[in-house]
Amino acid sequence: MSTAVLAEDLRRVGLAAGLAAVGFTSVEPFTEARAAIDDRRAAGLDGGMQFTFRNPARSTEPERILAGARSLVVGAWRYDVAAPASPPGEPSGRVAAYARVDHYADLRQALAVVADHLEAVGHRTRVVADDNALADRAAALRAGIGWQGKNTNILLPGRGSWFVLGAVVTSADLPPATQPVVDGCGPCTRCLTGCPTDAIIAPGVLDARRCLAWLVQAPGEIPREHRVAMGDRLYGCDDCQEVCPPNRWLGHEVEPHMGPGGSRAWVPVLDLLDATDDEVMATAGRWYVPRRDPRFLRRNALVVLGNVGDRADPRVAAVVERYVRSDDDLLAAHAVWAARRLGLDQLVALAPAGPAVDAERNALAP
Ligand code: B12
Ligand code: SF4
Ligand code: SF4
């Protein structure tokens, strides 16, 4: 079978399995991505992230994934962004669209169908999606799936950026994309100005130390200077995609295979702060939570409560007081912040002394 015929078969099979786009590229190292990761790490813009920053060579040399690999079949999976308004009368944390359903499981399943097709004709394969083994955007860019926007997301022509990305690494020889997708950003700068923390410090360059999508996943404190801007975000941040004109033109249409993602768009934070460890982690599902420790989600919930809670609601005051009295210094400090933000200053003195609490008490009111 010619490589062109095999590629067409794979594209057909991938699209039939639900992929929104399928592209091909070689396993040549992603030298630009490697240099960008190294530069960002050297400049401190990685903010301590691991992922592809942990071992950049490993993430940018796809041959390491599968001995004898020749090609990557890159796929994009569209996810639903439609969501109901936040529930009235209930302080709720917002969940970014990509994290409401395990879209990576759907993506991997579709890529596995492509892999099965390759295996059936004698090739070896490995599926990788959101895996530290591959810089997915670099692969999608070179496979001609889309262009890289100034917000660093891959946008598909005419279809925007609400996609997750993955690949099948294979021993098969497949015809690589030769034409990059034309940059569709033009003079637009909406994502740079629309980011609540100015985390996109130059077109295509993100400072993770300021990016809310990272800060809600990072261990340690949420930096004080970004807590108000965090607003109601419990997990993830979609602002630089929501303001993006190609996404706005599309509206929020739902494709049939996308599933009821909207149902997990909001998490009631008082319930989360009352929940047991197991219940908190059940809410998190497959979200990235440092060391799978529920306190980091509680920390996020306290910031959300400080931003959107109603001080006159006795349940709000009771939950904040319970956390102010916590012997977990990190949580008590975030509760002290929430108490002051809500105007419940009488609670501040109840916090047990500790490095984070003391710093919080000495800081200016939010
Ligand atoms: C680390 C990581 C993050 C970090 C850092 C993101 C970043 N921009 O670097 C954090 C936690 C902040 C994050 C956030 C999000 N992420 Co993320 N993340 C990753 C991960 C694990 C690695 C990405 C990486 O290697 N970054 C390193 C930097 C150096 O890469 P880069 O920014 O693409 O670098 C290129 C550009 O800077 C470009 N460049 C250089 N100069 C210029 C100049 C111009 C003008 C332009 C346009 C480009 C450009 O060259 C570089 C090399 O190619 C991947 C999964 C994976 N295994 O690849 C998912 C991934 C990138 N994330 C994804 C998603 C969905 C998100 C969020 C939307 C989730 C959310 N709603 O909260 C946000 C988006 C925030 C944003 N604007 O990027 C998707 C992206 C899908 C898409 N359509 O692009 C991925 C691919 C996961 C997946 N498999 O689907 N993420
Ligand atoms: S994800 Fe949010 S905080 Fe991060 S760059 Fe985009 S808009 Fe800014
Ligand atoms: S908001 Fe504008 S500049 Fe940013 S990614 Fe979208 S089109 Fe490009």
CSV table of C-alpha atoms and ligand atoms in Angstrom, one decimal:
chain,number,residue,atom,x,y,z
A,1,MET,CA,0.0,0.0,0.0
A,2,SER,CA,1.4,3.4,-0.9
A,3,THR,CA,2.1,5.9,1.9
A,4,ALA,CA,-0.4,8.3,0.4
A,5,VAL,CA,-3.2,5.7,0.4
A,6,LEU,CA,-2.4,4.6,3.9
A,7,ALA,CA,-2.5,8.3,5.0
A,8,GLU,CA,-5.9,8.8,3.4
A,9,ASP,CA,-7.2,5.6,5.1
A,10,LEU,CA,-5.9,6.8,8.5
A,11,ARG,CA,-7.5,10.3,8.0
A,12,ARG,CA,-10.8,8.7,7.1
A,13,VAL,CA,-10.6,6.3,10.1
A,14,GLY,CA,-9.6,9.0,12.5
A,15,LEU,CA,-12.4,11.4,11.4
A,16,ALA,CA,-14.9,8.6,11.6
A,17,ALA,CA,-13.7,7.9,15.2
A,18,GLY,CA,-14.6,11.5,16.1
A,19,LEU,CA,-11.3,13.4,15.6
A,20,ALA,CA,-11.9,16.9,14.3
A,21,ALA,CA,-8.6,16.9,12.3
A,22,VAL,CA,-5.9,14.5,11.4
A,23,GLY,CA,-2.4,15.5,10.2
A,24,PHE,CA,1.0,13.8,9.7
A,25,THR,CA,4.6,14.7,10.4
A,26,SER,CA,8.0,13.1,10.8
A,27,VAL,CA,9.7,12.2,14.1
A,28,GLU,CA,12.4,14.8,13.5
A,29,PRO,CA,13.2,16.5,16.9
A,30,PHE,CA,11.1,19.7,17.6
A,31,THR,CA,14.0,22.0,17.9
A,32,GLU,CA,12.1,25.2,18.2
A,33,ALA,CA,9.9,23.9,21.0
A,34,ARG,CA,13.1,22.6,22.7
A,35,ALA,CA,14.7,26.0,22.5
A,36,ALA,CA,11.5,27.7,23.7
A,37,ILE,CA,11.3,25.4,26.7
A,38,ASP,CA,15.0,25.9,27.6
A,39,ASP,CA,14.7,29.7,27.2
A,40,ARG,CA,11.6,29.9,29.4
A,41,ARG,CA,13.2,27.8,32.0
A,42,ALA,CA,16.3,29.9,32.0
A,43,ALA,CA,14.2,33.1,32.3
A,44,GLY,CA,12.1,31.6,35.1
A,45,LEU,CA,8.9,31.8,33.1
A,46,ASP,CA,8.1,28.1,33.8
A,47,GLY,CA,7.1,28.9,37.4
A,48,GLY,CA,8.3,25.5,38.6
A,49,MET,CA,6.2,23.5,36.2
A,50,GLN,CA,7.2,19.9,35.5
A,51,PHE,CA,5.4,18.4,32.4
A,52,THR,CA,7.5,19.0,29.3
A,53,PHE,CA,9.9,21.3,31.3
A,54,ARG,CA,11.1,18.4,33.4
A,55,ASN,CA,13.0,16.7,30.6
A,56,PRO,CA,12.8,18.9,27.5
A,57,ALA,CA,14.9,16.5,25.3
A,58,ARG,CA,12.5,13.6,26.1
A,59,SER,CA,9.4,15.7,25.2
A,60,THR,CA,10.8,17.0,21.9
A,61,GLU,CA,12.4,13.9,20.4
A,62,PRO,CA,9.6,11.6,19.5
A,63,GLU,CA,11.9,8.8,18.4
A,64,ARG,CA,12.4,8.2,22.1
A,65,ILE,CA,8.8,7.2,22.5
A,66,LEU,CA,9.0,4.2,20.1
A,67,ALA,CA,12.2,2.6,18.8
A,68,GLY,CA,12.2,2.7,15.0
A,69,ALA,CA,9.4,5.4,14.9
A,70,ARG,CA,9.1,7.2,11.5
A,71,SER,CA,5.9,9.3,11.8
A,72,LEU,CA,3.4,11.0,14.0
A,73,VAL,CA,-0.3,10.9,13.2
A,74,VAL,CA,-1.6,14.0,15.1
A,75,GLY,CA,-5.3,14.3,16.1
A,76,ALA,CA,-7.4,17.1,17.6
A,77,TRP,CA,-10.5,16.4,19.6
A,78,ARG,CA,-13.2,19.1,19.9
A,79,TYR,CA,-14.7,19.8,23.3
A,80,ASP,CA,-18.0,21.4,24.4
A,81,VAL,CA,-17.8,24.9,25.8
A,82,ALA,CA,-21.5,25.6,26.4
A,83,ALA,CA,-22.3,26.0,30.1
A,84,PRO,CA,-25.2,27.1,32.1
A,85,ALA,CA,-25.0,30.3,34.2
A,86,SER,CA,-23.6,29.9,37.7
A,87,PRO,CA,-26.3,28.5,40.1
A,88,PRO,CA,-28.0,31.5,41.9
A,89,GLY,CA,-27.6,31.9,45.6
A,90,GLU,CA,-24.7,29.4,45.8
A,91,PRO,CA,-21.0,30.5,45.7
A,92,SER,CA,-19.6,28.4,42.9
A,93,GLY,CA,-16.2,27.8,41.4
A,94,ARG,CA,-15.9,27.8,37.6
A,95,VAL,CA,-14.3,24.8,35.8
A,96,ALA,CA,-12.6,25.5,32.5
A,97,ALA,CA,-14.2,23.8,29.5
A,98,TYR,CA,-11.5,21.3,28.8
A,99,ALA,CA,-11.7,19.9,32.4
A,100,ARG,CA,-15.4,19.3,32.7
A,101,VAL,CA,-15.3,15.9,31.1
A,102,ASP,CA,-12.2,13.6,30.6
A,103,HIS,CA,-11.8,14.7,26.9
A,104,TYR,CA,-8.3,13.1,26.9
A,105,ALA,CA,-10.0,9.7,27.4
A,106,ASP,CA,-12.2,10.3,24.3
A,107,LEU,CA,-9.2,11.6,22.4
A,108,ARG,CA,-7.1,8.6,23.3
A,109,GLN,CA,-9.9,6.2,22.3
A,110,ALA,CA,-10.1,7.9,18.9
A,111,LEU,CA,-6.3,7.8,18.4
A,112,ALA,CA,-6.4,4.1,19.5
A,113,VAL,CA,-8.7,3.4,16.5
A,114,VAL,CA,-6.1,4.9,14.2
A,115,ALA,CA,-3.4,2.9,16.0
A,116,ASP,CA,-5.4,-0.3,15.5
A,117,HIS,CA,-5.6,0.4,11.8
A,118,LEU,CA,-1.9,0.8,11.6
A,119,GLU,CA,-1.2,-2.3,13.6
A,120,ALA,CA,-3.5,-4.3,11.3
A,121,VAL,CA,-1.3,-3.5,8.4
A,122,GLY,CA,1.9,-4.5,10.2
A,123,HIS,CA,3.1,-1.2,11.9
A,124,ARG,CA,4.0,-0.6,15.5
A,125,THR,CA,2.3,2.3,17.4
A,126,ARG,CA,2.1,4.2,20.6
A,127,VAL,CA,-0.6,6.6,21.5
A,128,VAL,CA,0.4,9.8,23.5
A,129,ALA,CA,-2.0,12.6,24.5
A,130,ASP,CA,-1.2,15.2,27.1
A,131,ASP,CA,1.7,13.0,28.1
A,132,ASN,CA,5.1,14.5,29.0
A,133,ALA,CA,6.6,12.4,26.3
A,134,LEU,CA,5.6,14.8,23.5
A,135,ALA,CA,5.1,18.6,23.1
A,136,ASP,CA,1.6,18.2,21.6
A,137,ARG,CA,1.3,21.8,20.2
A,138,ALA,CA,4.6,21.5,18.3
A,139,ALA,CA,3.5,18.3,16.8
A,140,ALA,CA,0.1,19.7,15.8
A,141,LEU,CA,1.7,22.8,14.3
A,142,ARG,CA,4.2,20.8,12.1
A,143,ALA,CA,1.5,18.3,11.1
A,144,GLY,CA,-0.5,21.2,9.6
A,145,ILE,CA,-3.5,20.9,12.1
A,146,GLY,CA,-3.5,24.6,12.8
A,147,TRP,CA,-1.6,27.7,13.5
A,148,GLN,CA,-0.2,28.8,16.9
A,149,GLY,CA,-2.1,31.8,18.2
A,150,LYS,CA,-0.6,34.6,20.2
A,151,ASN,CA,-2.2,33.1,23.3
A,152,THR,CA,0.0,30.0,22.4
A,153,ASN,CA,-3.0,27.8,21.6
A,154,ILE,CA,-3.3,25.9,18.4
A,155,LEU,CA,-6.3,27.2,16.3
A,156,LEU,CA,-7.8,25.1,13.5
A,157,PRO,CA,-8.7,27.2,10.5
A,158,GLY,CA,-12.3,28.3,10.7
A,159,ARG,CA,-12.8,26.2,13.9
A,160,GLY,CA,-11.0,28.0,16.7
A,161,SER,CA,-9.0,26.6,19.6
A,162,TRP,CA,-11.4,24.5,21.7
A,163,PHE,CA,-9.5,21.3,21.0
A,164,VAL,CA,-7.2,18.9,22.9
A,165,LEU,CA,-4.4,17.3,21.0
A,166,GLY,CA,-2.6,14.0,20.8
A,167,ALA,CA,-0.7,11.7,18.5
A,168,VAL,CA,0.0,8.2,17.4
A,169,VAL,CA,3.7,7.6,17.1
A,170,THR,CA,4.3,4.9,14.5
A,171,SER,CA,6.9,2.9,12.6
A,172,ALA,CA,4.9,3.6,9.4
A,173,ASP,CA,6.3,6.0,6.8
A,174,LEU,CA,3.6,8.6,6.2
A,175,PRO,CA,3.7,11.8,4.0
A,176,PRO,CA,4.5,14.7,6.3
A,177,ALA,CA,2.5,18.0,6.0
A,178,THR,CA,4.6,20.4,3.8
A,179,GLN,CA,2.5,23.6,4.1
A,180,PRO,CA,2.1,25.2,7.5
A,181,VAL,CA,-1.3,26.5,8.2
A,182,VAL,CA,-1.4,30.3,7.6
A,183,ASP,CA,-1.3,32.4,10.7
A,184,GLY,CA,-4.8,33.7,11.3
A,185,CYS,CA,-4.1,36.1,14.2
A,186,GLY,CA,-3.2,39.1,12.0
A,187,PRO,CA,-3.0,42.3,13.9
A,188,CYS,CA,-5.4,41.1,16.7
A,189,THR,CA,-4.1,41.3,20.3
A,190,ARG,CA,-7.3,40.5,22.2
A,191,CYS,CA,-5.8,37.6,24.2
A,192,LEU,CA,-2.9,39.8,25.4
A,193,THR,CA,-5.1,42.5,26.6
A,194,GLY,CA,-7.9,40.1,27.8
A,195,CYS,CA,-5.7,38.1,30.1
A,196,PRO,CA,-6.7,39.0,33.7
A,197,THR,CA,-3.1,38.8,35.0
A,198,ASP,CA,-1.1,39.9,31.9
A,199,ALA,CA,0.4,36.5,31.7
A,200,ILE,CA,1.0,36.6,27.9
A,201,ILE,CA,4.1,38.8,28.1
A,202,ALA,CA,4.7,38.9,24.4
A,203,PRO,CA,2.9,37.3,21.4
A,204,GLY,CA,3.3,33.5,21.9
A,205,VAL,CA,5.1,33.8,25.2
A,206,LEU,CA,3.4,32.9,28.4
A,207,ASP,CA,4.7,33.6,31.9
A,208,ALA,CA,3.4,30.7,33.9
A,209,ARG,CA,4.1,32.5,37.2
A,210,ARG,CA,1.2,34.8,36.3
A,211,CYS,CA,-1.1,32.3,34.4
A,212,LEU,CA,-4.1,31.4,36.5
A,213,ALA,CA,-4.4,28.0,34.6
A,214,TRP,CA,-1.1,27.1,36.2
A,215,LEU,CA,-1.5,28.9,39.6
A,216,VAL,CA,-4.6,26.8,40.4
A,217,GLN,CA,-2.6,23.7,39.6
A,218,ALA,CA,0.6,24.7,41.3
A,219,PRO,CA,1.6,23.7,44.8
A,220,GLY,CA,2.0,26.3,47.5
A,221,GLU,CA,0.2,29.6,47.9
A,222,ILE,CA,-1.8,31.4,45.3
A,223,PRO,CA,0.3,34.6,44.9
A,224,ARG,CA,-1.6,37.3,46.8
A,225,GLU,CA,-1.4,39.7,43.8
A,226,HIS,CA,-3.4,37.3,41.6
A,227,ARG,CA,-6.1,36.2,44.0
A,228,VAL,CA,-8.6,38.9,43.2
A,229,ALA,CA,-8.0,38.3,39.4
A,230,MET,CA,-8.6,34.6,40.0
A,231,GLY,CA,-12.3,35.5,40.6
A,232,ASP,CA,-14.4,32.4,40.6
A,233,ARG,CA,-11.9,30.1,38.8
A,234,LEU,CA,-11.6,26.8,40.7
A,235,TYR,CA,-9.8,24.9,38.0
A,236,GLY,CA,-8.4,26.1,34.6
A,237,CYS,CA,-8.8,29.5,32.9
A,238,ASP,CA,-10.4,30.1,29.5
A,239,ASP,CA,-10.3,33.9,29.2
A,240,CYS,CA,-7.6,34.0,26.5
A,241,GLN,CA,-9.7,31.7,24.4
A,242,GLU,CA,-13.1,33.3,25.2
A,243,VAL,CA,-11.9,36.7,23.9
A,244,CYS,CA,-10.4,35.2,20.8
A,245,PRO,CA,-12.3,36.3,17.7
A,246,PRO,CA,-12.1,33.0,15.8
A,247,ASN,CA,-13.7,31.3,18.8
A,248,ARG,CA,-16.3,34.1,19.3
A,249,TRP,CA,-17.5,33.9,15.6
A,250,LEU,CA,-18.2,30.2,16.1
A,251,GLY,CA,-20.5,30.7,19.1
A,252,HIS,CA,-20.9,27.8,21.5
A,253,GLU,CA,-22.4,25.2,19.3
A,254,VAL,CA,-22.4,21.6,20.6
A,255,GLU,CA,-21.4,18.7,18.3
A,256,PRO,CA,-23.3,15.5,19.0
A,257,HIS,CA,-20.4,13.5,20.3
A,258,MET,CA,-19.2,16.0,22.9
A,259,GLY,CA,-21.3,14.9,25.9
A,260,PRO,CA,-22.9,17.0,28.7
A,261,GLY,CA,-19.8,18.9,29.7
A,262,GLY,CA,-21.9,21.8,31.0
A,263,SER,CA,-23.1,19.8,33.9
A,264,ARG,CA,-19.6,20.0,35.6
A,265,ALA,CA,-19.1,23.7,34.8
A,266,TRP,CA,-19.7,24.8,38.4
A,267,VAL,CA,-18.7,23.4,41.7
A,268,PRO,CA,-20.4,24.7,44.9
A,269,VAL,CA,-17.5,25.8,47.0
A,270,LEU,CA,-19.2,25.6,50.4
A,271,ASP,CA,-19.9,21.9,49.7
A,272,LEU,CA,-16.3,21.4,48.5
A,273,LEU,CA,-15.0,23.0,51.7
A,274,ASP,CA,-17.2,20.8,53.8
A,275,ALA,CA,-16.3,17.6,51.9
A,276,THR,CA,-14.1,14.8,53.0
A,277,ASP,CA,-10.7,14.2,51.3
A,278,ASP,CA,-12.2,11.4,49.2
A,279,GLU,CA,-15.1,13.5,48.2
A,280,VAL,CA,-12.8,16.4,47.2
A,281,MET,CA,-10.7,14.1,45.1
A,282,ALA,CA,-13.8,12.5,43.5
A,283,THR,CA,-14.8,16.0,42.4
A,284,ALA,CA,-11.3,16.5,41.0
A,285,GLY,CA,-11.5,13.3,39.0
A,286,ARG,CA,-8.5,13.4,36.6
A,287,TRP,CA,-7.6,17.0,37.2
A,288,TYR,CA,-3.9,17.7,37.9
A,289,VAL,CA,-3.7,18.3,41.6
A,290,PRO,CA,-0.2,18.4,43.1
A,291,ARG,CA,0.7,15.2,44.9
A,292,ARG,CA,-3.1,14.4,44.6
A,293,ASP,CA,-3.4,16.4,47.9
A,294,PRO,CA,-7.0,17.8,48.3
A,295,ARG,CA,-5.8,20.8,50.3
A,296,PHE,CA,-4.7,22.5,47.0
A,297,LEU,CA,-8.3,22.4,45.8
A,298,ARG,CA,-9.6,23.6,49.1
A,299,ARG,CA,-7.0,26.5,48.8
A,300,ASN,CA,-8.5,27.4,45.4
A,301,ALA,CA,-12.0,27.1,46.9
A,302,LEU,CA,-11.2,29.5,49.7
A,303,VAL,CA,-10.0,32.1,47.2
A,304,VAL,CA,-13.1,31.7,45.1
A,305,LEU,CA,-15.2,32.0,48.3
A,306,GLY,CA,-13.4,35.2,49.2
A,307,ASN,CA,-14.2,36.6,45.8
A,308,VAL,CA,-17.8,35.6,45.3
A,309,GLY,CA,-19.2,34.7,48.7
A,310,ASP,CA,-21.8,36.8,50.5
A,311,ARG,CA,-20.7,37.8,54.0
A,312,ALA,CA,-24.3,38.0,55.2
A,313,ASP,CA,-24.7,34.3,54.5
A,314,PRO,CA,-24.2,32.5,57.9
A,315,ARG,CA,-22.8,29.4,56.1
A,316,VAL,CA,-20.1,31.4,54.4
A,317,ALA,CA,-19.0,33.0,57.7
A,318,ALA,CA,-19.0,29.6,59.4
A,319,VAL,CA,-16.9,27.9,56.7
A,320,VAL,CA,-14.4,30.8,56.6
A,321,GLU,CA,-14.2,30.7,60.4
A,322,ARG,CA,-13.6,26.9,60.5
A,323,TYR,CA,-10.7,27.3,58.0
A,324,VAL,CA,-9.3,30.4,59.7
A,325,ARG,CA,-8.9,28.2,62.8
A,326,SER,CA,-7.3,25.3,60.8
A,327,ASP,CA,-3.9,24.0,61.9
A,328,ASP,CA,-3.0,23.8,58.2
A,329,ASP,CA,-1.0,27.0,57.9
A,330,LEU,CA,-1.6,27.2,54.1
A,331,LEU,CA,-5.4,26.9,54.4
A,332,ALA,CA,-5.6,29.1,57.4
A,333,ALA,CA,-3.7,31.9,55.5
A,334,HIS,CA,-6.0,31.7,52.5
A,335,ALA,CA,-9.0,31.7,54.9
A,336,VAL,CA,-7.6,34.9,56.6
A,337,TRP,CA,-7.3,36.4,53.1
A,338,ALA,CA,-10.9,35.4,52.3
A,339,ALA,CA,-12.2,36.7,55.7
A,340,ARG,CA,-10.7,40.2,55.0
A,341,ARG,CA,-11.9,40.2,51.4
A,342,LEU,CA,-15.4,39.5,52.6
A,343,GLY,CA,-15.2,42.1,55.4
A,344,LEU,CA,-15.2,39.4,58.1
A,345,ASP,CA,-12.2,41.0,59.7
A,346,GLN,CA,-13.2,39.9,63.2
A,347,LEU,CA,-12.2,36.3,62.2
A,348,VAL,CA,-8.6,37.2,61.4
A,349,ALA,CA,-7.4,37.1,65.0
A,350,LEU,CA,-8.7,33.5,65.4
A,351,ALA,CA,-6.0,32.1,63.1
A,352,PRO,CA,-3.2,30.1,64.8
A,353,ALA,CA,0.2,31.7,64.3
A,354,GLY,CA,2.3,30.2,61.4
A,355,PRO,CA,4.6,31.5,58.7
A,356,ALA,CA,1.9,31.9,56.0
A,357,VAL,CA,-0.8,33.2,58.5
A,358,ASP,CA,1.6,35.7,60.0
A,359,ALA,CA,2.6,37.0,56.5
A,360,GLU,CA,-1.1,37.2,55.6
A,361,ARG,CA,-2.0,39.2,58.7
A,362,ASN,CA,0.9,41.6,58.0
A,363,ALA,CA,-0.1,42.1,54.4
A,364,LEU,CA,-2.3,44.9,53.2
A,365,ALA,CA,-6.0,44.1,53.0
A,366,PRO,CA,-6.9,42.6,49.6
B,1,B12,C1,2.8,23.0,30.3
B,1,B12,C2,1.4,23.1,29.8
B,1,B12,C3,0.6,24.2,30.2
B,1,B12,C4,1.1,25.3,31.1
B,1,B12,C5,1.9,26.3,30.2
B,1,B12,C6,1.2,26.6,28.9
B,1,B12,C7,2.1,27.3,27.9
B,1,B12,N1,1.5,28.1,27.0
B,1,B12,O1,3.3,27.1,27.9
B,1,B12,C8,-0.2,25.8,31.7
B,1,B12,C9,-0.5,25.1,33.0
B,1,B12,C10,-0.2,27.3,32.0
B,1,B12,C11,-1.2,25.4,30.7
B,1,B12,C12,-2.4,26.0,30.5
B,1,B12,C13,-3.3,25.7,29.5
B,1,B12,N2,-3.3,24.6,28.8
B,1,B12,CO1,-1.8,23.4,28.7
B,1,B12,N3,-0.3,22.2,28.4
B,1,B12,C14,0.9,22.2,28.9
B,1,B12,C15,1.7,21.0,28.3
B,1,B12,C16,1.8,19.9,29.3
B,1,B12,C17,3.1,21.3,27.7
B,1,B12,C18,3.1,22.7,26.9
B,1,B12,C19,4.5,23.1,26.7
B,1,B12,O2,5.4,22.3,26.4
B,1,B12,N4,4.8,24.4,26.8
B,1,B12,C20,6.1,24.9,26.5
B,1,B12,C21,6.1,26.1,25.7
B,1,B12,C22,7.5,26.6,25.4
B,1,B12,O3,5.4,25.8,24.5
B,1,B12,P1,4.6,26.9,23.6
B,1,B12,O4,4.1,27.9,24.4
B,1,B12,O5,3.7,26.1,22.7
B,1,B12,O6,5.9,27.4,22.8
B,1,B12,C23,5.8,27.8,21.4
B,1,B12,C24,5.4,29.2,21.2
B,1,B12,O7,5.9,30.0,22.2
B,1,B12,C25,6.0,29.5,19.9
B,1,B12,N5,6.4,30.9,19.8
B,1,B12,C26,7.6,31.5,20.0
B,1,B12,N6,7.5,32.8,19.7
B,1,B12,C27,6.3,33.0,19.2
B,1,B12,C28,5.8,34.2,18.7
B,1,B12,C29,4.5,34.2,18.2
B,1,B12,C30,3.9,35.4,17.6
B,1,B12,C31,3.7,32.9,18.2
B,1,B12,C32,2.3,32.9,17.7
B,1,B12,C33,4.3,31.8,18.7
B,1,B12,C34,5.6,31.8,19.2
B,1,B12,O8,7.2,28.7,19.8
B,1,B12,C35,7.3,27.8,20.9
B,1,B12,C36,7.8,26.5,20.4
B,1,B12,O9,6.9,25.9,19.5
B,1,B12,C37,0.7,20.6,27.1
B,1,B12,C38,0.6,19.0,26.8
B,1,B12,C39,1.8,18.5,26.1
B,1,B12,N7,2.3,17.4,26.5
B,1,B12,O10,2.3,19.2,25.2
B,1,B12,C40,-0.7,21.1,27.5
B,1,B12,C41,-1.5,21.8,26.4
B,1,B12,C42,-0.6,22.8,25.6
B,1,B12,N8,-2.4,22.6,27.2
B,1,B12,C43,-3.6,22.6,26.6
B,1,B12,C44,-4.7,23.4,27.2
B,1,B12,C45,-6.1,23.0,26.7
B,1,B12,C46,-4.5,24.4,28.1
B,1,B12,C47,-5.5,25.4,28.6
B,1,B12,C48,-6.4,25.9,27.6
B,1,B12,C49,-6.3,24.8,29.8
B,1,B12,C50,-7.2,25.7,30.6
B,1,B12,N9,-8.4,26.1,30.0
B,1,B12,O11,-6.9,26.1,31.6
B,1,B12,C51,-4.6,26.5,29.2
B,1,B12,C52,-4.2,27.5,28.1
B,1,B12,C53,-3.3,28.6,28.6
B,1,B12,C54,-2.4,29.1,27.5
B,1,B12,N10,-2.7,30.3,27.0
B,1,B12,O12,-1.5,28.4,27.1
B,1,B12,C55,-3.7,21.9,25.3
B,1,B12,C56,-3.6,22.9,24.2
B,1,B12,C57,-4.6,22.6,23.1
B,1,B12,C58,-4.5,23.7,22.0
B,1,B12,N11,-5.6,23.8,21.2
B,1,B12,O13,-3.5,24.4,21.8
B,1,B12,C59,-2.4,21.0,25.4
B,1,B12,C60,-1.7,20.7,24.1
B,1,B12,C61,-2.8,19.7,26.1
B,1,B12,C62,-3.4,18.7,25.1
B,1,B12,N12,-2.8,17.6,24.9
B,1,B12,O14,-4.4,19.0,24.5
B,1,B12,N13,-0.7,24.4,29.9
B,2,SF4,S1,-5.2,30.9,30.8
B,2,SF4,FE1,-6.0,32.7,31.8
B,2,SF4,S2,-4.3,33.6,33.0
B,2,SF4,FE2,-3.4,32.1,31.6
B,2,SF4,S3,-2.8,33.3,29.8
B,2,SF4,FE3,-4.9,32.6,29.3
B,2,SF4,S4,-6.2,34.3,30.1
B,2,SF4,FE4,-4.2,34.6,31.0
B,3,SF4,S1,-7.2,36.6,20.5
B,3,SF4,FE1,-6.4,37.3,18.5
B,3,SF4,S2,-4.2,37.3,18.7
B,3,SF4,FE2,-5.0,36.0,20.4
B,3,SF4,S3,-5.0,33.9,19.6
B,3,SF4,FE3,-7.0,34.8,19.1
B,3,SF4,S4,-6.9,35.7,17.1
B,3,SF4,FE4,-4.8,35.3,17.8
